[in-house]
CSV table of C-alpha atoms in Angstrom, one decimal:
chain,number,residue,atom,x,y,z
L,1,UNK,CA,103.1,67.4,106.7
L,2,UNK,CA,106.1,66.5,104.4
L,3,UNK,CA,108.0,69.4,103.0
L,4,UNK,CA,107.1,68.7,99.3
L,5,UNK,CA,103.4,68.6,100.3
L,6,UNK,CA,103.6,71.8,102.3
L,7,UNK,CA,105.5,73.5,99.5
L,8,UNK,CA,102.9,72.4,96.9
L,9,UNK,CA,100.0,73.7,99.1
L,10,UNK,CA,102.0,77.0,99.6
L,11,UNK,CA,102.3,77.5,95.8
L,12,UNK,CA,98.6,76.9,95.4
L,13,UNK,CA,98.1,79.5,98.2
L,14,UNK,CA,100.4,81.9,96.2
L,15,UNK,CA,98.2,81.3,93.1
L,16,UNK,CA,95.0,82.1,95.1
L,17,UNK,CA,96.6,85.2,96.5
L,18,UNK,CA,97.5,86.5,93.1
L,19,UNK,CA,93.9,86.2,92.1
L,20,UNK,CA,93.0,88.7,94.9
L,21,UNK,CA,95.5,91.4,93.8
L,22,UNK,CA,94.4,94.9,92.8
L,23,UNK,CA,96.2,94.5,89.5
L,24,UNK,CA,96.4,91.7,86.9
L,25,UNK,CA,99.6,89.7,87.1
L,26,UNK,CA,100.8,88.7,83.6
L,27,UNK,CA,100.1,85.2,82.3
L,28,UNK,CA,103.9,84.6,82.1
L,29,UNK,CA,104.3,85.5,85.8
L,30,UNK,CA,101.6,83.1,86.8
L,31,UNK,CA,103.0,80.4,84.7
L,32,UNK,CA,106.6,80.7,85.7
L,33,UNK,CA,106.4,81.6,89.3
L,34,UNK,CA,103.4,79.5,90.4
L,35,UNK,CA,102.0,77.0,87.9
L,36,UNK,CA,105.3,75.4,86.8
L,37,UNK,CA,106.6,75.0,90.5
L,38,UNK,CA,103.1,73.6,91.4
L,39,UNK,CA,103.2,71.1,88.5
L,40,UNK,CA,106.7,70.1,89.5
L,41,UNK,CA,105.7,69.5,93.1
L,42,UNK,CA,102.6,67.6,92.1
L,43,UNK,CA,104.5,65.4,89.7
L,44,UNK,CA,107.0,64.6,92.4
L,45,UNK,CA,104.2,63.7,94.9
L,46,UNK,CA,102.5,61.4,92.4
L,47,UNK,CA,105.7,59.7,91.3
L,48,UNK,CA,107.5,59.4,94.6
L,49,UNK,CA,105.0,60.1,97.4
L,50,UNK,CA,102.5,57.9,99.2
L,51,UNK,CA,98.8,57.9,98.9
L,52,UNK,CA,98.7,59.8,102.2
L,53,UNK,CA,101.0,62.5,100.6
L,54,UNK,CA,98.5,62.9,97.8
L,55,UNK,CA,95.6,63.1,100.2
L,56,UNK,CA,97.5,65.6,102.3
L,57,UNK,CA,98.2,67.7,99.2
L,58,UNK,CA,94.5,67.8,98.3
L,59,UNK,CA,93.5,68.7,101.9
L,60,UNK,CA,96.2,71.4,101.8
L,61,UNK,CA,94.7,72.8,98.6
L,62,UNK,CA,91.1,72.7,100.0
L,63,UNK,CA,92.3,74.6,103.1
L,64,UNK,CA,93.5,77.4,100.8
L,65,UNK,CA,90.1,77.7,99.0
L,66,UNK,CA,88.3,79.8,101.7
L,67,UNK,CA,89.4,83.2,100.3
L,68,UNK,CA,87.6,82.3,97.0
L,69,UNK,CA,84.3,81.4,98.6
Z,1,UNK,CA,77.1,89.0,73.0
Z,2,UNK,CA,76.5,91.2,75.9
Z,3,UNK,CA,74.0,94.0,75.5
Z,4,UNK,CA,76.4,96.3,77.4
Z,5,UNK,CA,78.9,96.3,74.5
Z,6,UNK,CA,79.5,99.7,72.9
Z,7,UNK,CA,78.5,100.4,69.3
Z,8,UNK,CA,82.0,99.8,68.0
Z,9,UNK,CA,82.4,96.5,69.8
Z,10,UNK,CA,79.0,95.4,68.8
Z,11,UNK,CA,79.7,96.2,65.2
Z,12,UNK,CA,83.0,94.4,65.4
Z,13,UNK,CA,81.3,91.3,66.9
Z,14,UNK,CA,78.7,91.5,64.2
Z,15,UNK,CA,81.3,91.6,61.4
Z,16,UNK,CA,83.2,88.8,63.0
Z,17,UNK,CA,80.2,86.6,62.5
Z,18,UNK,CA,79.7,87.4,58.8
Z,19,UNK,CA,80.8,85.1,56.0
Z,20,UNK,CA,83.6,86.3,53.7
Z,21,UNK,CA,81.0,87.3,51.1
Z,22,UNK,CA,79.0,89.2,53.6
Z,23,UNK,CA,82.1,91.0,54.9
Z,24,UNK,CA,82.9,92.2,51.4
Z,25,UNK,CA,79.4,93.5,51.0
Z,26,UNK,CA,79.6,95.2,54.5
Z,27,UNK,CA,82.8,97.2,53.8
Z,28,UNK,CA,81.1,98.9,50.9
Z,29,UNK,CA,79.4,101.1,53.5
Z,30,UNK,CA,81.8,100.9,56.5
Z,31,UNK,CA,85.6,100.6,56.2
Z,32,UNK,CA,87.6,98.2,58.4
Z,33,UNK,CA,89.7,101.2,59.5
Z,34,UNK,CA,86.7,103.2,60.7
Z,35,UNK,CA,85.4,100.1,62.6
Z,36,UNK,CA,88.7,99.5,64.3
Z,37,UNK,CA,89.1,103.1,65.3
Z,38,UNK,CA,85.7,103.1,66.9
Z,39,UNK,CA,86.5,99.9,68.8
Z,40,UNK,CA,89.9,101.3,70.0
Z,41,UNK,CA,88.3,104.5,71.2
Z,42,UNK,CA,85.8,102.6,73.3
Z,43,UNK,CA,88.5,100.4,74.9
Z,44,UNK,CA,90.7,103.3,75.8
Z,45,UNK,CA,88.2,105.9,76.9
Z,46,UNK,CA,87.1,104.3,80.1
Z,47,UNK,CA,90.6,104.0,81.3
Z,48,UNK,CA,90.9,107.1,83.4
Z,49,UNK,CA,94.3,108.0,84.7
Z,50,UNK,CA,93.5,106.5,88.1
Z,51,UNK,CA,92.8,103.1,86.6
Z,52,UNK,CA,95.6,103.2,84.1
Z,53,UNK,CA,98.2,103.4,86.9
Z,54,UNK,CA,97.3,99.9,87.9
Z,55,UNK,CA,97.7,98.4,84.4
Z,56,UNK,CA,100.7,96.1,84.2
Z,57,UNK,CA,102.8,95.0,87.1
Z,58,UNK,CA,104.3,97.2,89.8
Z,59,UNK,CA,108.1,97.2,90.3
Z,60,UNK,CA,107.5,96.4,94.0
Z,61,UNK,CA,104.4,95.0,95.7
Z,62,UNK,CA,103.9,94.4,99.4
Z,63,UNK,CA,100.5,93.4,100.6
Z,64,UNK,CA,99.0,91.8,103.7
Z,65,UNK,CA,97.3,88.4,103.5
Z,66,UNK,CA,95.1,86.8,106.1
Z,67,UNK,CA,98.2,85.5,107.9
Z,68,UNK,CA,101.2,87.2,106.4
Z,69,UNK,CA,102.6,89.1,103.5
Z,70,UNK,CA,102.6,88.8,99.7
Z,71,UNK,CA,105.7,90.3,98.1
Z,72,UNK,CA,107.0,91.1,94.6
Z,73,UNK,CA,110.5,92.5,94.9
Z,74,UNK,CA,113.1,93.2,92.3
Z,75,UNK,CA,115.4,90.2,92.2
Z,76,UNK,CA,118.4,92.3,93.3
Z,77,UNK,CA,116.6,93.1,96.6
Z,78,UNK,CA,115.6,89.6,97.5
Z,79,UNK,CA,118.9,88.6,99.3
Z,80,UNK,CA,118.9,91.7,101.4
Z,81,UNK,CA,115.3,91.1,102.5
Z,82,UNK,CA,115.7,87.4,103.1
Z,83,UNK,CA,118.9,87.8,105.2
Z,84,UNK,CA,116.9,90.0,107.6
Z,85,UNK,CA,114.2,87.4,108.3
Z,86,UNK,CA,115.9,85.2,111.0
Z,87,UNK,CA,116.7,88.3,113.0
Z,88,UNK,CA,113.2,89.9,112.8
Z,89,UNK,CA,111.5,86.6,113.4
Z,90,UNK,CA,114.0,85.5,116.1
Z,91,UNK,CA,114.5,82.2,114.2
Z,92,UNK,CA,117.5,80.2,115.5
Z,93,UNK,CA,117.5,77.8,112.6
Z,94,UNK,CA,116.2,77.9,109.1
Z,95,UNK,CA,115.2,74.9,107.0
Z,96,UNK,CA,115.5,75.4,103.3
Z,97,UNK,CA,113.7,73.2,100.8
Z,98,UNK,CA,114.7,73.7,97.1
Z,99,UNK,CA,113.3,72.2,93.9
Z,100,UNK,CA,115.6,72.6,90.9
Z,101,UNK,CA,115.3,70.8,87.6
Z,102,UNK,CA,113.1,68.1,89.1
Z,103,UNK,CA,115.4,67.5,92.0
Z,104,UNK,CA,115.2,68.3,95.7
Z,105,UNK,CA,117.8,69.8,98.0
Z,106,UNK,CA,117.3,70.4,101.7
Z,107,UNK,CA,119.5,72.4,104.1
Z,108,UNK,CA,119.3,73.3,107.7
Z,109,UNK,CA,121.1,76.5,108.5
Z,110,UNK,CA,121.7,78.2,111.9
Z,111,UNK,CA,120.4,81.8,112.1
Z,112,UNK,CA,123.9,83.2,112.6
Z,113,UNK,CA,125.1,81.6,109.4
Z,114,UNK,CA,122.1,82.4,107.3
Z,115,UNK,CA,123.6,85.5,105.6
Z,116,UNK,CA,126.6,83.4,104.4
Z,117,UNK,CA,124.2,80.7,103.2
Z,118,UNK,CA,122.2,83.3,101.2
Z,119,UNK,CA,125.4,84.7,99.7
Z,120,UNK,CA,126.5,81.2,98.7
Z,121,UNK,CA,123.1,80.2,97.2
Z,122,UNK,CA,122.0,83.6,95.9
Z,123,UNK,CA,121.1,82.4,92.4
Z,124,UNK,CA,119.1,79.4,93.7
Z,125,UNK,CA,117.2,81.5,96.2
Z,126,UNK,CA,116.4,84.2,93.6
Z,127,UNK,CA,115.3,82.0,90.7
Z,128,UNK,CA,114.3,78.5,91.9
Z,129,UNK,CA,111.3,77.1,93.7
Z,130,UNK,CA,112.2,77.6,97.3
Z,131,UNK,CA,110.5,77.1,100.7
Z,132,UNK,CA,112.1,78.5,103.9
Z,133,UNK,CA,110.9,77.5,107.3
Z,134,UNK,CA,111.9,79.9,110.0
Z,135,UNK,CA,110.4,78.4,113.2
Z,136,UNK,CA,106.7,79.3,112.9
Z,137,UNK,CA,107.0,81.3,109.7
Z,138,UNK,CA,107.2,80.0,106.1
Z,139,UNK,CA,108.4,81.8,103.0
Z,140,UNK,CA,107.7,80.3,99.6
Z,141,UNK,CA,109.1,81.7,96.4
Z,142,UNK,CA,108.8,80.7,92.8
Z,143,UNK,CA,111.8,82.9,92.0
Z,144,UNK,CA,112.0,86.4,90.4
Z,145,UNK,CA,111.2,88.1,93.7
Z,146,UNK,CA,107.7,86.6,93.9
Z,147,UNK,CA,107.2,85.5,97.5
Z,148,UNK,CA,104.5,84.6,100.1
Z,149,UNK,CA,105.3,84.8,103.7
Z,150,UNK,CA,103.0,83.0,106.1
Z,151,UNK,CA,103.4,83.9,109.8
Z,152,UNK,CA,102.3,82.1,113.0
Z,153,UNK,CA,100.0,83.8,115.4
Z,154,UNK,CA,103.0,84.5,117.6
Z,155,UNK,CA,105.0,86.5,115.0
Z,156,UNK,CA,102.1,88.1,113.1
Z,157,UNK,CA,102.7,91.3,114.9
Z,158,UNK,CA,106.0,91.5,113.0
Z,159,UNK,CA,104.1,92.0,109.7
Z,160,UNK,CA,104.4,95.7,109.6
Z,161,UNK,CA,108.1,95.6,110.4
Z,162,UNK,CA,108.7,92.9,107.8
Z,163,UNK,CA,106.8,94.9,105.2
Z,164,UNK,CA,108.9,98.0,106.0
Z,165,UNK,CA,112.0,95.9,105.7
Z,166,UNK,CA,110.9,94.7,102.3
Z,167,UNK,CA,110.4,98.2,101.1
Z,168,UNK,CA,113.7,99.3,102.6
Z,169,UNK,CA,115.5,96.5,100.7
Z,170,UNK,CA,114.1,98.1,97.5
Z,171,UNK,CA,115.1,101.6,98.5
Z,172,UNK,CA,111.9,103.0,100.0
Z,173,UNK,CA,111.2,104.0,103.6
Z,174,UNK,CA,107.7,103.7,105.0
Z,175,UNK,CA,106.4,102.9,108.4
Z,176,UNK,CA,103.0,101.1,108.4
Z,177,UNK,CA,100.5,101.9,111.1
Z,178,UNK,CA,97.5,99.7,110.2
Z,179,UNK,CA,97.0,95.9,110.2
Z,180,UNK,CA,95.9,95.7,106.5
Z,181,UNK,CA,97.8,97.5,103.8
Z,182,UNK,CA,99.0,97.4,100.2
Z,183,UNK,CA,102.2,99.2,99.1
Z,184,UNK,CA,103.1,99.3,95.4
Z,185,UNK,CA,105.8,101.1,93.4
Z,186,UNK,CA,104.5,102.4,90.0
Z,187,UNK,CA,106.8,104.5,87.9
Z,188,UNK,CA,109.3,104.8,90.8
Z,189,UNK,CA,106.6,106.2,93.1
Z,190,UNK,CA,105.5,104.4,96.2
Z,191,UNK,CA,101.8,104.3,96.7
Z,192,UNK,CA,100.4,102.9,100.0
Z,193,UNK,CA,96.9,102.2,101.1
Z,194,UNK,CA,96.2,101.2,104.7
Z,195,UNK,CA,93.1,100.2,106.5
């Protein structure tokens, strides 16, 4: 898996992990530390990556969904 | 509107739905101030001291995940903790992937030179979007001390030691004994729950 794809999936994992915490992280924290990096990575993948990269990113996200099920 | 709302909240919701004319009529019998006080009391009362401690964000947070650790450390403690990773994880080389202002930078650093690398790139490592690959372990950070460390099966036994190192970097000493735990610093006091 390419580093940008792995990093994107890792930020999604970080976001999922924050939803499991025993306290409520602030909206600013979620935005700055997870969503903005995630958006940046996804933008790069869409602009400069291949279709395989996009598919790998989606598969990476799906693999992080099990703690929510 | 939920039937579980308290009287104050229910009244507030009722008033919110009134037209301006109806509101003027309503406040002849019930002042806005009384209504607001009632609603405030209902919000605050259920927050017992135990719960109130967990409102807001802790100064330090170290918690186990399925395969690693989630960390919130003060920014000043991040370099100290990160420098310890190659040694604890026995990583001979570290791959660093950084996204900054829409651009990518990649580095490969030998374990022995990693402390110097951290010193030279401290601002980047503390504030930018960073991924460190240390053999089988991966650390991702969105900056500000917010980190997620994913460990391979082989180095998962290092989790307790890594968590203790994270706390030590923040000025707290604690030795974990269980596989699952949460440690958080609220009002300068370390609270740990293990199971």
